[in-house]
Short mmCIF file of C-alpha atoms and ligand atoms in Angstrom, two decimals:
data_model
loop_
_atom_site.label_atom_id
_atom_site.label_comp_id
_atom_site.label_asym_id
_atom_site.label_seq_id
_atom_site.Cartn_x
_atom_site.Cartn_y
_atom_site.Cartn_z
CA MET A 146 0.00 0.00 0.00
CA LYS A 147 1.28 3.48 -0.87
CA ASN A 148 2.35 5.70 2.07
CA PHE A 149 -0.19 8.28 3.14
CA THR A 150 -0.60 11.04 5.72
CA HIS A 151 -3.22 10.64 8.45
CA ILE A 152 -5.04 13.78 9.60
CA ASP A 153 -7.56 13.82 12.46
CA ALA A 154 -10.58 15.95 11.57
CA GLN A 155 -11.16 18.82 14.01
CA SER A 156 -14.57 19.94 12.80
CA ILE A 157 -16.76 19.67 9.71
CA GLU A 158 -15.64 23.18 8.66
CA HIS A 159 -11.98 22.19 9.08
CA THR A 160 -12.49 18.99 7.07
CA ILE A 161 -14.20 20.28 3.90
CA PRO A 162 -11.22 22.34 2.58
CA LEU A 163 -8.92 19.35 3.15
CA LEU A 164 -10.86 17.05 0.81
CA ASP A 165 -10.06 16.46 -2.85
CA TYR A 166 -9.12 13.60 -5.17
CA TYR A 167 -5.91 12.98 -3.16
CA ALA A 168 -7.45 13.27 0.32
CA ARG A 169 -10.31 10.96 1.27
CA PRO A 170 -12.46 10.91 4.42
CA LEU A 171 -11.94 7.83 6.59
CA ALA A 172 -14.81 6.46 8.72
CA GLY A 173 -14.74 2.78 9.80
CA GLY A 174 -12.17 2.02 7.09
CA THR A 175 -13.76 -1.35 6.24
CA ASP A 176 -14.00 -0.49 2.53
CA LEU A 177 -11.49 2.32 2.07
CA ILE A 178 -8.49 0.49 3.59
CA PRO A 179 -9.00 -2.73 1.54
CA LEU A 180 -9.35 -0.59 -1.63
CA MET A 181 -6.02 1.07 -0.80
CA ARG A 182 -4.42 -2.29 -0.02
CA GLU A 183 -5.68 -3.64 -3.35
CA GLY A 184 -4.18 -0.58 -5.10
CA VAL A 185 -7.56 0.51 -6.51
CA TRP A 186 -7.37 3.85 -4.71
CA GLN A 187 -4.12 5.56 -3.73
CA PRO A 188 -4.90 8.75 -1.80
CA ASP A 189 -2.03 10.80 -0.35
CA ARG A 190 -4.00 11.79 2.74
CA LEU A 191 -6.75 10.28 4.88
CA VAL A 192 -8.87 12.60 6.97
CA ASN A 193 -10.10 10.59 9.94
CA LEU A 194 -13.72 11.55 10.69
CA LYS A 195 -14.03 9.56 13.91
CA PRO A 196 -13.10 12.45 16.25
CA LEU A 197 -16.20 14.34 14.97
CA ALA A 198 -18.77 13.69 17.70
CA ASP A 199 -21.30 15.80 15.80
CA LEU A 200 -21.45 13.08 13.12
CA HIS A 201 -22.16 10.33 15.65
CA PHE A 202 -25.73 10.27 17.00
CA LEU A 203 -29.05 8.46 16.66
CA ARG A 204 -32.10 10.39 17.82
CA GLU A 205 -35.74 11.05 17.03
CA ALA A 206 -36.90 14.60 16.34
CA GLY A 207 -40.18 16.16 15.16
CA ASP A 208 -39.56 15.20 11.54
CA GLY A 209 -38.28 11.66 12.08
CA LEU A 210 -35.20 9.63 12.87
CA HIS A 211 -31.84 11.41 12.53
CA ILE A 212 -28.83 9.14 12.03
CA GLY A 213 -25.35 10.67 12.16
CA ALA A 214 -23.09 9.50 9.33
CA LEU A 215 -20.72 7.82 11.81
CA THR A 216 -23.49 5.67 13.34
CA THR A 217 -22.41 2.07 12.94
CA LEU A 218 -24.49 -0.72 11.42
CA ASP A 219 -24.30 -2.45 14.81
CA GLU A 220 -25.84 0.58 16.53
CA LEU A 221 -28.70 0.57 14.00
CA ASP A 222 -29.22 -3.14 14.46
CA ARG A 223 -29.31 -2.88 18.27
CA SER A 224 -31.38 0.29 18.61
CA PRO A 225 -34.82 -0.54 20.13
CA LEU A 226 -36.22 2.55 18.37
CA VAL A 227 -35.00 1.45 14.92
CA ARG A 228 -36.10 -2.13 15.53
CA GLU A 229 -39.57 -1.09 16.57
CA ARG A 230 -40.38 1.69 14.06
CA TYR A 231 -38.00 1.29 11.10
CA GLN A 232 -37.79 -2.50 10.96
CA ALA A 233 -36.44 -2.77 7.40
CA LEU A 234 -33.45 -0.62 8.33
CA ALA A 235 -32.65 -2.65 11.47
CA GLU A 236 -32.98 -5.90 9.50
CA ALA A 237 -30.82 -4.65 6.62
CA ALA A 238 -28.12 -3.48 9.05
CA HIS A 239 -28.30 -6.82 10.88
CA SER A 240 -27.93 -8.74 7.61
CA ALA A 241 -24.73 -6.93 6.57
CA ALA A 242 -21.27 -8.44 7.07
CA SER A 243 -20.11 -9.98 10.39
CA PRO A 244 -20.67 -8.65 13.94
CA GLN A 245 -17.05 -7.40 14.09
CA LEU A 246 -17.42 -5.51 10.80
CA ARG A 247 -20.80 -4.07 11.78
CA ASN A 248 -19.10 -2.61 14.85
CA MET A 249 -16.76 -0.60 12.64
CA ALA A 250 -18.82 -0.02 9.48
CA THR A 251 -20.69 3.30 9.46
CA LEU A 252 -23.90 4.12 7.62
CA GLY A 253 -22.21 7.04 5.80
CA GLY A 254 -19.44 4.75 4.55
CA ASN A 255 -21.95 2.03 3.67
CA LEU A 256 -23.83 4.37 1.31
CA LEU A 257 -20.53 5.00 -0.51
CA GLN A 258 -19.26 1.43 -0.64
CA GLN A 259 -17.55 0.68 -3.96
CA VAL A 260 -18.66 -2.25 -6.13
CA ARG A 261 -17.54 -5.73 -5.10
CA CYS A 262 -16.89 -6.88 -8.70
CA TRP A 263 -13.77 -9.08 -8.74
CA TYR A 264 -12.41 -7.37 -11.88
CA TYR A 265 -12.71 -3.99 -10.17
CA ARG A 266 -11.02 -5.28 -7.01
CA GLY A 267 -8.35 -7.10 -9.05
CA PRO A 268 -5.62 -6.01 -11.48
CA PHE A 269 -7.95 -5.07 -14.37
CA ASN A 270 -8.32 -1.58 -15.76
CA CYS A 271 -12.03 -2.09 -16.34
CA TRP A 272 -14.49 0.64 -17.42
CA MET A 273 -15.39 1.55 -13.83
CA LYS A 274 -11.69 2.18 -13.11
CA GLY A 275 -11.30 4.42 -16.17
CA GLY A 276 -10.70 1.74 -18.83
CA ASP A 277 -12.71 1.33 -22.02
CA HIS A 278 -14.58 -1.92 -21.53
CA CYS A 279 -16.28 -4.14 -18.97
CA PRO A 280 -14.75 -7.65 -18.84
CA ALA A 281 -17.57 -8.91 -16.61
CA ARG A 282 -20.11 -8.61 -19.44
CA SER A 283 -18.61 -11.62 -21.20
CA GLY A 284 -16.68 -13.04 -18.23
CA GLU A 285 -17.46 -14.09 -14.68
CA ASN A 286 -20.77 -12.41 -14.01
CA GLU A 287 -22.55 -14.69 -11.51
CA HIS A 288 -23.07 -11.87 -9.02
CA HIS A 289 -23.71 -9.10 -11.50
CA ALA A 290 -26.70 -7.06 -12.65
CA VAL A 291 -29.85 -8.32 -14.36
CA PHE A 292 -30.92 -4.78 -15.28
CA ASP A 293 -28.61 -3.14 -17.84
CA GLN A 294 -28.27 0.45 -16.63
CA SER A 295 -24.80 1.56 -17.77
CA PRO A 296 -21.56 0.28 -19.39
CA CYS A 297 -20.82 -1.35 -15.98
CA VAL A 298 -22.83 -4.39 -14.86
CA ALA A 299 -21.72 -4.44 -11.22
CA VAL A 300 -24.48 -4.36 -8.62
CA TYR A 301 -24.68 -1.82 -5.84
CA PRO A 302 -23.51 -3.94 -2.89
CA SER A 303 -24.83 -2.28 0.29
CA ASP A 304 -27.87 -3.59 2.18
CA PRO A 305 -29.17 -0.62 4.25
CA PRO A 306 -29.77 1.79 1.32
CA ALA A 307 -32.59 -0.34 -0.17
CA ALA A 308 -34.32 -0.16 3.22
CA LEU A 309 -33.67 3.60 3.40
CA ILE A 310 -35.35 4.05 0.00
CA THR A 311 -38.49 2.17 1.06
CA LEU A 312 -38.57 4.44 4.12
CA ASP A 313 -38.16 7.55 1.89
CA ALA A 314 -34.99 8.67 3.69
CA SER A 315 -32.83 11.66 2.76
CA ILE A 316 -29.12 12.36 3.08
CA ARG A 317 -27.74 15.64 4.40
CA ILE A 318 -24.51 16.69 2.76
CA VAL A 319 -22.12 19.54 3.53
CA GLY A 320 -19.63 20.94 1.02
CA PRO A 321 -17.81 24.17 0.16
CA ASP A 322 -21.09 25.75 -1.03
CA GLY A 323 -23.00 24.91 2.15
CA ALA A 324 -25.47 22.16 3.04
CA ARG A 325 -27.93 20.28 0.83
CA SER A 326 -30.39 17.45 1.26
CA VAL A 327 -31.12 14.72 -1.27
CA LYS A 328 -33.35 11.63 -1.20
CA VAL A 329 -31.37 8.38 -1.00
CA ALA A 330 -33.32 7.29 -4.11
CA ASP A 331 -31.87 10.25 -6.06
CA PHE A 332 -28.41 10.16 -4.47
CA LEU A 333 -27.74 6.70 -5.92
CA ALA A 334 -27.51 6.70 -9.71
CA PRO A 335 -25.93 4.47 -12.37
CA PRO A 336 -22.46 5.61 -13.44
CA ASP A 337 -21.92 7.40 -16.74
CA GLU A 338 -18.97 8.26 -18.96
CA LEU A 339 -17.90 11.29 -16.88
CA HIS A 340 -18.99 10.08 -13.46
CA ARG A 341 -17.87 6.51 -12.80
CA VAL A 342 -19.33 6.01 -9.34
CA MET A 343 -22.83 5.04 -8.22
CA HIS A 344 -23.55 8.04 -6.02
CA GLY A 345 -23.81 11.78 -6.26
CA LEU A 346 -21.29 12.90 -3.61
CA GLY A 347 -18.69 15.45 -4.72
CA LEU A 348 -15.02 14.85 -3.87
CA ASN A 349 -15.07 17.76 -1.41
CA GLU A 350 -18.38 16.93 0.26
CA LEU A 351 -19.22 15.07 3.47
CA ILE A 352 -22.32 13.10 4.40
CA THR A 353 -23.34 14.44 7.79
CA GLU A 354 -26.60 12.61 8.50
CA ILE A 355 -29.42 10.47 7.16
CA VAL A 356 -33.00 11.44 8.01
CA VAL A 357 -35.83 8.91 7.95
CA PRO A 358 -39.29 10.53 8.12
CA HIS A 359 -41.73 9.42 10.81
CA THR A 360 -43.75 6.48 9.61
CA THR A 361 -46.56 4.26 10.79
CA ALA A 362 -45.77 1.83 7.98
CA ARG A 363 -44.62 -1.69 8.72
CA SER A 364 -41.46 -2.69 6.87
CA LEU A 365 -39.05 -5.56 6.40
CA TYR A 366 -35.86 -6.56 4.60
CA LEU A 367 -35.10 -10.00 3.15
CA LYS A 368 -31.76 -11.05 1.71
CA ALA A 369 -30.81 -14.16 -0.26
CA MET A 370 -27.17 -15.20 0.18
CA ASP A 371 -25.04 -18.08 -1.01
CA ARG A 372 -24.30 -19.02 2.60
CA ALA A 373 -26.37 -18.68 5.73
CA VAL A 374 -24.70 -15.54 7.15
CA TRP A 375 -22.06 -12.87 6.52
CA ALA A 376 -22.26 -12.69 2.75
CA TYR A 377 -23.27 -10.07 0.21
CA ALA A 378 -26.81 -10.27 -1.18
CA LEU A 379 -27.45 -12.32 -4.30
CA VAL A 380 -30.81 -10.54 -4.36
CA SER A 381 -32.54 -8.59 -1.61
CA VAL A 382 -35.89 -6.88 -1.15
CA ALA A 383 -37.13 -4.14 1.15
CA VAL A 384 -40.88 -3.59 1.51
CA ALA A 385 -42.83 -0.98 3.47
CA GLY A 386 -46.51 -0.04 3.69
CA GLU A 387 -49.58 0.37 5.86
CA VAL A 388 -50.82 -3.14 6.63
CA ALA A 389 -54.46 -3.93 7.51
CA ASN A 390 -56.67 -6.98 6.97
CA GLY A 391 -54.43 -8.64 4.39
CA THR A 392 -53.83 -5.45 2.38
CA ILE A 393 -50.86 -3.11 2.01
CA THR A 394 -51.64 0.54 1.31
CA ASN A 395 -49.02 2.89 -0.16
CA PRO A 396 -46.54 0.05 -0.63
CA ARG A 397 -42.90 0.76 -1.45
CA ILE A 398 -40.90 -2.17 -2.79
CA VAL A 399 -37.20 -2.02 -3.62
CA LEU A 400 -34.97 -4.78 -5.03
CA GLY A 401 -31.26 -4.85 -4.18
CA ALA A 402 -28.27 -6.55 -5.88
CA VAL A 403 -29.95 -6.63 -9.29
CA ALA A 404 -28.64 -3.39 -10.82
CA ASN A 405 -26.15 -0.53 -10.43
CA VAL A 406 -28.56 0.95 -7.88
CA PRO A 407 -31.51 -0.38 -5.84
CA VAL A 408 -34.57 -0.70 -8.10
CA ARG A 409 -38.00 0.51 -7.01
CA LEU A 410 -40.80 -1.71 -8.33
CA GLY A 411 -43.42 0.93 -9.18
CA ALA A 412 -45.60 -1.37 -11.30
CA VAL A 413 -45.76 -4.00 -8.55
CA GLU A 414 -46.61 -1.30 -6.01
CA ALA A 415 -49.49 -0.09 -8.21
CA LEU A 416 -50.72 -3.67 -8.71
CA ILE A 417 -51.05 -4.46 -5.00
CA ASP A 418 -51.85 -1.04 -3.50
CA GLY A 419 -54.86 -1.50 -1.16
CA GLN A 420 -55.78 -4.87 -2.73
CA LEU A 421 -56.48 -8.03 -0.76
CA LEU A 422 -53.25 -10.00 -1.07
CA THR A 423 -54.58 -13.33 -2.24
CA ASP A 424 -52.22 -16.12 -3.24
CA GLU A 425 -52.94 -15.33 -6.86
CA LEU A 426 -52.11 -11.62 -6.51
CA ILE A 427 -48.92 -12.39 -4.59
CA LYS A 428 -47.85 -14.76 -7.37
CA GLU A 429 -48.58 -12.13 -10.01
CA ALA A 430 -46.61 -9.53 -8.02
CA GLY A 431 -43.57 -11.83 -7.91
CA THR A 432 -43.77 -12.46 -11.64
CA MET A 433 -44.10 -8.75 -12.38
CA ALA A 434 -41.03 -8.01 -10.21
CA THR A 435 -38.80 -9.61 -12.85
CA HIS A 436 -40.21 -7.73 -15.85
CA GLY A 437 -37.41 -6.02 -17.76
CA MET A 438 -34.64 -8.17 -16.28
CA GLU A 439 -32.00 -9.22 -18.83
CA PRO A 440 -29.75 -11.81 -17.19
CA LEU A 441 -26.12 -12.26 -18.25
CA ALA A 442 -24.65 -15.67 -19.09
CA HIS A 443 -24.18 -16.78 -15.47
CA ASN A 444 -26.84 -15.06 -13.39
CA HIS A 445 -30.19 -16.39 -14.65
CA TYR A 446 -30.76 -17.73 -11.11
CA LYS A 447 -31.47 -14.16 -9.96
CA LEU A 448 -34.88 -14.15 -11.70
CA PRO A 449 -36.55 -16.94 -9.70
CA LEU A 450 -34.76 -15.66 -6.59
CA ALA A 451 -36.20 -12.15 -7.02
CA ARG A 452 -39.66 -13.52 -7.85
CA ASN A 453 -39.77 -15.70 -4.74
CA LEU A 454 -38.21 -13.11 -2.44
CA VAL A 455 -40.86 -10.53 -3.40
CA ARG A 456 -43.63 -13.09 -2.81
CA GLN A 457 -42.16 -14.05 0.55
CA ALA A 458 -41.79 -10.40 1.59
CA LEU A 459 -45.45 -9.66 0.81
CA ARG A 460 -46.59 -12.73 2.74
CA ASP A 461 -44.35 -11.92 5.69
CA LEU A 462 -45.43 -8.28 5.84
CA THR A 463 -49.11 -9.25 5.92
CA GLY A 464 -48.53 -12.11 8.35
CA GLN A 465 -49.27 -14.89 5.84
CA ARG A 466 -46.23 -17.02 6.60
CA MET A 467 -46.13 -20.21 4.50
C1 FAD B 31 -15.91 -9.04 4.52
C2 FAD B 31 -16.90 -7.93 4.32
C3 FAD B 31 -18.24 -8.26 4.19
C4 FAD B 31 -19.19 -7.25 4.01
N1 FAD B 31 -20.50 -7.58 3.85
C5 FAD B 31 -21.43 -6.59 3.66
C6 FAD B 31 -22.80 -6.89 3.49
O1 FAD B 31 -23.21 -8.06 3.51
N2 FAD B 31 -23.66 -5.87 3.30
C7 FAD B 31 -23.26 -4.55 3.29
O2 FAD B 31 -24.09 -3.66 3.14
N3 FAD B 31 -21.96 -4.25 3.43
C8 FAD B 31 -21.05 -5.22 3.62
N4 FAD B 31 -19.73 -4.90 3.78
C9 FAD B 31 -19.32 -3.52 3.57
C10 FAD B 31 -19.35 -2.68 4.79
O3 FAD B 31 -20.65 -2.57 5.30
C11 FAD B 31 -18.85 -1.32 4.32
O4 FAD B 31 -17.48 -1.49 4.01
C12 FAD B 31 -19.00 -0.28 5.38
O5 FAD B 31 -20.35 -0.02 5.64
C13 FAD B 31 -18.33 1.01 4.97
O6 FAD B 31 -18.35 1.87 6.07
P1 FAD B 31 -17.00 2.41 6.71
O7 FAD B 31 -17.40 3.28 7.82
O8 FAD B 31 -16.07 1.31 7.04
O9 FAD B 31 -16.47 3.26 5.47
P2 FAD B 31 -14.99 3.56 5.01
O10 FAD B 31 -14.36 2.33 4.51
O11 FAD B 31 -14.27 4.35 6.04
O12 FAD B 31 -15.33 4.53 3.80
C14 FAD B 31 -16.00 4.07 2.65
C15 FAD B 31 -16.09 5.23 1.67
O13 FAD B 31 -16.92 6.25 2.18
C16 FAD B 31 -16.23 7.48 2.33
N5 FAD B 31 -16.82 8.08 3.53
C17 FAD B 31 -17.04 7.45 4.72
N6 FAD B 31 -17.77 8.25 5.52
C18 FAD B 31 -18.01 9.39 4.84
C19 FAD B 31 -18.75 10.58 5.12
N7 FAD B 31 -19.38 10.76 6.29
N8 FAD B 31 -18.80 11.55 4.17
C20 FAD B 31 -18.16 11.37 2.99
N9 FAD B 31 -17.47 10.27 2.66
C21 FAD B 31 -17.40 9.28 3.58
C22 FAD B 31 -14.77 7.11 2.37
O14 FAD B 31 -13.95 8.16 1.92
C23 FAD B 31 -14.76 5.92 1.41
O15 FAD B 31 -14.78 6.39 0.10
C24 FAD B 31 -18.77 -5.89 3.98
C25 FAD B 31 -17.42 -5.56 4.13
C26 FAD B 31 -16.49 -6.56 4.29
C27 FAD B 31 -15.05 -6.17 4.44
S1 SF4 B 32 -18.93 -4.79 -13.92
FE1 SF4 B 32 -18.20 -2.70 -13.62
S2 SF4 B 32 -16.69 -2.93 -12.03
FE2 SF4 B 32 -16.98 -4.96 -12.93
S3 SF4 B 32 -15.55 -5.18 -14.61
FE3 SF4 B 32 -17.40 -4.33 -15.47
S4 SF4 B 32 -17.02 -2.11 -15.43
FE4 SF4 B 32 -15.61 -3.03 -13.99
#
């Protein structure tokens, strides 16, 4: 790993002018340090955010749940408040990585996690790293996207953001021009020619907090993995909505690990909104969830997985366990 300088952040105002292409913010380090070790990123300076107590909090206010960017996935998983009112978020945090990693991994860093594609993490100058083609398209693509959204077919790897989208959460960001707020659903976007990342954070901006509006909706997060625990999602689904008498009103359904960004299933939401969730309707919803998917050579399995996960999520949310 290339030598670098370590700077402890003194305040948010002190940190912003320090950030650029060569100086990256460091939170839990569970993604940034491996990327540096693998030689994918080689910053000259790391600005350690952990001394910033004003980025580390979890509290409810009039407008909802406020989560400081340095809040760890473990703290989200263990919070009685999150478990009781924002179940999908607690379940997504719980499903991510191992207990040791969840202790270090922050929600801010999780939103910015780089793709897990083995070409990206290995010695290949693929499109996402500035090259001119994507070797995964015709190579080893078992874990890759089934929606074709950009020249890159890597999936967005983080669990909590799909839950945050179903809960309509926003991200607060501070940069040289002041503060701004953006919905998680808009913050995450497929990469393009000039912008080869899957998020909208500038190089000199910081995520300060994530705000989840108050909700009376019930929600959940399901994740299919290739082993029982501590693995990335093959496919995941987050569902939220008002549940009563076998119906879900104002449903929000988001699939993870199928595209460059979590995918909201608007047509499925419209199909089931306020309808009695009979077996037949649940089956139809699962089938509709896979419309538009275009699997690569080695990831056809994601279609039945997505179909069944959506069906299971609807049954679980309405208490119709099979
Ligand atoms: C073995 C393993 C298994 C894993 N499994 C899962 C899994 O199943 N599901 C899952 O969701 N994740 C998984 N992860 C990923 C893990 O959750 C992320 O690495 C972690 O959440 C990143 O948070 P961090 O605080 O460590 O970020 P860091 O590694 O410190 O930073 C990540 C990126 O975010 C930037 N950054 C961090 N905080 C801020 C901020 N406040 N403002 C601006 N930029 C910031 C950094 O500069 C860097 O670019 C796994 C990781 C490992 C190593
Ligand atoms: S899927 Fe994306 S990250 Fe992977 S090789 Fe292709 S361009 Fe690179």
